XYZ file of C-alpha atoms in Angstrom:
377
model
C -51.556 -3.722 1.294
C -52.748 -2.433 4.658
C -53.958 -5.478 6.570
C -55.406 -4.279 9.887
C -57.142 -1.399 11.644
C -56.706 -0.401 15.278
C -59.308 1.936 16.814
C -58.388 3.650 20.088
C -60.830 4.675 22.809
C -58.748 6.676 25.309
C -61.314 6.936 28.097
C -61.248 5.213 31.513
C -63.182 5.419 34.767
C -60.042 4.556 36.692
C -56.342 4.473 35.763
C -54.649 1.113 36.365
C -51.322 1.502 38.115
C -49.276 -0.198 35.366
C -50.922 1.334 32.277
C -48.872 3.588 29.988
C -51.318 3.702 27.076
C -52.880 6.993 26.002
C -55.797 7.401 28.400
C -57.919 10.039 30.165
C -60.599 9.995 32.830
C -63.905 9.900 30.955
C -65.649 12.393 33.248
C -66.234 15.716 31.450
C -64.639 14.472 28.223
C -66.246 15.417 24.860
C -67.220 11.835 24.038
C -69.830 12.805 21.432
C -67.333 14.974 19.555
C -64.667 12.276 19.822
C -66.912 9.663 18.221
C -67.825 12.094 15.421
C -64.120 12.759 14.804
C -63.399 9.023 14.726
C -66.166 8.558 12.183
C -64.726 11.343 10.013
C -61.146 10.043 10.310
C -62.211 6.538 9.234
C -64.379 7.860 6.396
C -61.623 10.120 5.025
C -58.989 7.403 5.273
C -61.117 4.825 3.461
C -61.842 7.275 0.633
C -58.106 7.864 0.251
C -57.567 4.097 0.284
C -59.956 3.662 -2.634
C -62.445 1.779 -0.503
C -60.096 -1.156 0.206
C -60.980 -2.247 3.740
C -58.683 -3.992 6.247
C -58.757 -7.719 7.000
C -58.873 -7.293 10.783
C -60.260 -4.724 13.231
C -59.332 -4.268 16.874
C -60.879 -1.768 19.300
C -58.605 -1.062 22.267
C -57.954 1.537 24.893
C -58.158 2.946 27.407
C -61.373 1.115 28.084
C -63.718 0.783 25.081
C -66.521 -0.643 27.224
C -66.457 2.379 29.554
C -68.557 4.154 26.925
C -72.266 4.484 27.633
C -74.285 1.823 25.825
C -75.591 4.338 23.276
C -72.085 5.654 22.528
C -70.630 2.141 22.335
C -73.299 1.114 19.826
C -72.641 4.240 17.766
C -68.893 3.496 17.709
C -69.551 -0.007 16.410
C -71.957 1.303 13.762
C -69.275 3.721 12.506
C -66.704 0.953 12.301
C -69.109 -1.335 10.506
C -69.938 1.435 8.040
C -66.337 2.354 7.211
C -64.091 -0.647 7.967
C -66.085 -3.858 8.233
C -66.926 -6.034 5.232
C -68.243 -9.534 4.609
C -64.737 -10.958 4.343
C -63.436 -9.372 7.559
C -61.251 -12.090 9.054
C -61.479 -10.883 12.663
C -63.287 -8.103 14.519
C -62.108 -7.928 18.125
C -62.945 -5.715 21.084
C -61.037 -5.220 24.334
C -63.383 -5.696 27.292
C -63.241 -4.762 30.969
C -65.299 -7.168 33.090
C -66.952 -4.529 35.278
C -68.727 -2.745 32.419
C -69.776 -5.598 30.160
C -73.561 -5.981 29.866
C -76.268 -7.377 27.603
C -76.702 -4.093 25.699
C -73.017 -4.032 24.743
C -73.060 -7.716 23.801
C -76.104 -7.109 21.583
C -74.384 -4.143 19.909
C -71.277 -6.229 19.235
C -73.309 -9.078 17.746
C -75.109 -6.649 15.418
C -71.827 -5.116 14.291
C -70.152 -8.420 13.494
C -67.694 -8.568 16.403
C -66.436 -12.145 16.661
C -63.623 -11.992 19.228
C -63.568 -10.626 22.782
C -60.332 -9.871 24.619
C -61.317 -9.736 28.295
C -58.772 -7.988 30.530
C -58.794 -9.936 33.784
C -55.033 -9.841 34.649
C -55.438 -12.020 37.744
C -58.195 -13.913 39.552
C -56.799 -12.917 42.953
C -58.796 -10.096 44.572
C -55.834 -8.896 46.645
C -53.641 -8.592 43.564
C -56.431 -6.921 41.573
C -56.588 -4.182 44.204
C -52.783 -3.932 44.243
C -52.608 -3.174 40.509
C -55.563 -0.791 40.480
C -58.162 -2.917 38.725
C -61.842 -2.208 39.426
C -63.313 -5.679 38.971
C -63.259 -8.692 41.271
C -62.604 -12.372 40.692
C -66.359 -12.962 40.824
C -67.222 -10.241 38.288
C -64.482 -11.468 35.921
C -65.916 -14.980 35.937
C -69.424 -13.585 35.470
C -68.326 -11.473 32.472
C -66.784 -14.428 30.648
C -69.828 -16.574 31.342
C -72.193 -13.816 30.168
C -70.297 -13.487 26.888
C -70.351 -17.258 26.353
C -74.054 -17.460 27.167
C -74.685 -14.717 24.609
C -73.029 -16.742 21.874
C -69.437 -15.492 21.753
C -67.178 -18.467 21.168
C -63.834 -16.787 20.505
C -62.797 -15.377 23.873
C -59.309 -14.421 25.011
C -58.612 -14.161 28.729
C -55.826 -11.640 29.308
C -53.583 -12.245 32.346
C -50.372 -10.843 33.851
C -47.560 -12.251 35.959
C -44.669 -10.778 37.927
C -47.119 -8.536 39.792
C -46.176 -6.824 43.091
C -46.251 -9.440 45.837
C -47.454 -12.181 43.488
C -46.420 -15.709 44.370
C -46.035 -18.757 42.164
C -49.059 -20.275 43.915
C -51.223 -17.218 43.128
C -50.266 -17.409 39.453
C -51.085 -21.115 39.352
C -54.458 -20.400 40.969
C -55.246 -17.763 38.306
C -54.243 -20.108 35.493
C -56.511 -22.840 36.790
C -59.359 -20.352 37.311
C -58.940 -19.280 33.682
C -58.983 -22.890 32.519
C -62.295 -23.443 34.316
C -63.834 -20.824 32.004
C -62.706 -22.748 28.893
C -61.488 -19.778 26.811
C -60.096 -20.227 23.314
C -57.078 -17.988 23.880
C -54.823 -16.799 26.698
C -52.592 -13.731 26.558
C -50.255 -13.512 29.540
C -47.647 -10.770 29.813
C -45.088 -10.056 32.505
C -45.473 -6.713 34.245
C -43.330 -4.013 32.647
C -42.919 -0.861 34.734
C -43.096 2.008 32.254
C -42.598 5.768 32.682
C -45.770 7.835 33.165
C -47.344 5.131 35.339
C -48.211 5.031 39.038
C -45.991 1.977 39.453
C -43.038 3.829 37.929
C -43.300 6.599 40.504
C -43.618 4.049 43.314
C -40.554 2.216 42.019
C -38.540 5.462 41.948
C -39.554 5.993 45.583
C -38.527 2.452 46.528
C -42.132 1.524 47.341
C -42.719 -1.135 44.674
C -41.713 -4.688 45.572
C -41.626 -6.989 42.579
C -40.721 -10.665 42.262
C -37.091 -11.072 41.236
C -36.003 -12.251 37.792
C -35.499 -15.826 38.995
C -39.027 -16.040 40.407
C -40.443 -14.436 37.269
C -38.627 -17.043 35.136
C -40.119 -19.788 37.316
C -43.570 -18.266 36.807
C -43.066 -18.185 33.042
C -41.966 -21.814 33.025
C -45.015 -22.731 35.111
C -47.525 -20.972 32.874
C -46.071 -22.570 29.733
C -46.425 -26.032 31.272
C -49.938 -25.474 32.613
C -51.267 -24.069 29.352
C -49.602 -26.665 27.131
C -50.944 -29.434 29.339
C -54.446 -28.023 28.813
C -54.185 -28.094 25.015
C -53.033 -24.532 24.310
C -50.341 -24.003 21.691
C -47.797 -21.308 22.454
C -47.653 -19.509 19.118
C -46.003 -16.318 20.390
C -43.881 -15.528 23.430
C -46.868 -14.302 25.485
C -49.817 -15.838 23.628
C -51.419 -19.272 23.702
C -54.340 -20.528 21.643
C -56.407 -23.564 20.938
C -55.996 -24.640 17.292
C -57.480 -22.057 14.918
C -57.942 -19.320 17.556
C -54.703 -17.360 17.214
C -55.129 -13.568 17.239
C -55.183 -12.722 13.547
C -54.915 -9.008 14.238
C -51.822 -9.318 16.427
C -50.186 -11.601 13.882
C -50.273 -8.626 11.491
C -48.048 -6.729 13.935
C -45.661 -9.673 14.415
C -45.463 -10.173 10.641
C -44.431 -6.507 10.371
C -47.333 -5.781 8.015
C -49.120 -2.467 7.630
C -52.167 -1.285 9.589
C -54.250 1.821 10.225
C -54.364 3.537 13.603
C -57.517 5.536 14.343
C -58.141 7.709 17.388
C -56.204 9.886 19.822
C -52.606 8.762 20.192
C -53.075 5.795 17.855
C -50.069 4.478 15.945
C -50.242 3.223 12.359
C -47.930 1.779 9.723
C -49.028 3.064 6.331
C -47.219 2.929 2.984
C -43.825 2.493 4.588
C -44.367 5.189 7.225
C -44.800 4.852 10.976
C -47.398 7.470 11.915
C -48.739 8.758 15.229
C -51.944 10.699 15.893
C -52.303 13.661 18.247
C -52.533 12.340 21.817
C -54.779 14.943 23.456
C -58.493 14.325 22.923
C -59.354 17.920 22.032
C -56.269 18.252 19.846
C -57.236 15.073 18.010
C -60.788 16.331 17.424
C -59.575 19.729 16.163
C -57.088 18.186 13.718
C -59.581 15.708 12.275
C -62.165 18.450 11.794
C -59.688 20.659 9.938
C -57.633 18.098 8.025
C -59.566 14.815 7.997
C -56.757 13.103 9.889
C -54.830 13.677 13.125
C -51.301 12.565 12.236
C -48.659 14.652 13.992
C -45.654 12.369 13.450
C -44.501 10.563 10.308
C -41.356 8.513 9.942
C -40.358 6.878 6.667
C -38.941 3.520 7.711
C -35.557 2.779 6.180
C -34.699 -0.628 4.753
C -32.412 -1.343 7.705
C -35.170 -0.429 10.165
C -37.691 -2.613 8.318
C -35.333 -5.576 8.437
C -34.599 -5.065 12.137
C -38.326 -4.839 12.900
C -38.952 -7.971 10.836
C -36.511 -9.870 13.053
C -37.457 -8.693 16.531
C -41.184 -8.817 15.792
C -41.164 -12.007 13.724
C -39.073 -13.969 16.181
C -41.730 -13.418 18.838
C -43.708 -16.053 16.928
C -42.708 -19.564 17.934
C -42.729 -20.581 14.266
C -40.168 -17.892 13.644
C -39.297 -16.346 10.304
C -39.626 -18.015 6.921
C -36.443 -17.430 4.918
C -38.177 -17.501 1.541
C -40.848 -15.022 2.637
C -38.163 -12.715 4.030
C -36.224 -12.803 0.747
C -39.348 -12.119 -1.324
C -40.155 -9.159 0.906
C -36.695 -7.542 1.047
C -34.986 -8.897 -2.105
C -32.067 -10.095 -0.021
C -31.487 -13.247 1.971
C -31.392 -13.357 5.765
C -27.744 -14.341 5.492
C -27.017 -11.167 3.531
C -28.004 -9.108 6.582
C -27.365 -11.390 9.544
C -25.289 -14.485 8.680
C -22.800 -14.017 11.543
C -25.463 -12.904 14.053
C -27.584 -15.967 13.327
C -24.594 -18.306 13.533
C -23.597 -16.830 16.901
C -27.113 -17.167 18.341
C -27.347 -20.759 17.077
C -24.023 -21.500 18.762
C -25.359 -20.052 22.043
C -28.412 -22.293 21.800
C -30.821 -19.347 21.539
C -31.821 -19.780 17.899
C -32.732 -22.776 15.752
C -32.015 -22.691 12.019
C -33.025 -25.076 9.265
C -33.385 -24.717 5.484
C -36.721 -22.893 5.745
C -36.867 -21.019 9.071
C -35.086 -19.435 11.958
C -36.885 -19.571 15.304
C -36.273 -19.267 19.020
C -35.161 -22.362 20.892
C -36.762 -23.183 24.235
C -33.830 -21.403 25.893
C -34.245 -18.501 23.462
C -37.898 -18.048 24.438
C -36.758 -17.311 27.998
C -34.009 -14.954 26.782
C -35.914 -13.303 23.966
C -34.671 -9.768 24.643
C -31.056 -10.907 24.289
C -31.924 -12.437 20.914
C -33.828 -9.381 19.672
C -31.090 -6.961 20.683
C -28.552 -8.954 18.678
C -30.332 -7.913 15.462
C -30.227 -4.173 16.208
C -27.400 -2.218 14.622
């Protein structure tokens, strides 16, 4: 069963220096045609699915809230028409602080949106400028407060650490600023310098100064302590929630379950296939108009690949992987595939194993990539 739906809005007013997602400057883009194509892609897909709608919906980007109010409302109406249903477990939207307003909040309330993921990254104005963000500390605080005042009570504040020039003190300041807003969820990821980003080109030129690995590890240790002390449970390597406010959509990814991907460049996992849509906006529109979908890549996932993905995705969760669930899913035990690997990681102190689960140890959380790589053939 396909559990989730991701809807991609690839438009931005400004390109953040670290972003490697599929995105385009919104100026002169065929936004009207894009929204019509999205509507058609969702409609066609749901017909093929026999009307069975997903449990969770997430709108990401790009910058979904860069859309004009009228276009944003129309997007939400399309999603409600084709994907939403009374038993939808979570309907989330990615928000940029600088373009959140009452009209967009009203449209989200009407459509049934119940979770906002607000991309703040840092509450330090100097660092915000250094990473190419358009909002300020003040506008970020105002956006969260506006959403709360309008009745949204499931808000994630999204932060980053390991930023160029960032100090431990600046990270601690941002964490405490976030706590003052009393969100229900915190996502906090370390900066990854990816190809096709401004930061990547600066790094190649020797112009990007990042905190070293030791300082980044200290930052990670700090954020875990601060958030745990404030009542947040770390349920995934980079995600912390108050009880009952875990991201249900992201858990679908970490459980290696299937999901739709709608929009230009969107990825999906459907009936055992990893699929990718056309990246270019006009190419996406043309394909949907002619074929009802925009898939340009399909890969049938082998059993070995599924098992590997199950391990390196599932072990991101602090609860780890349930052995019984794994065996029911793949008709083989974990030991059948990885007995020696697991034993070696347990011996190194990176993995904990009991009768029911395997999970990262505290040391393993800090060395997650080493653990994940051990499960790749």
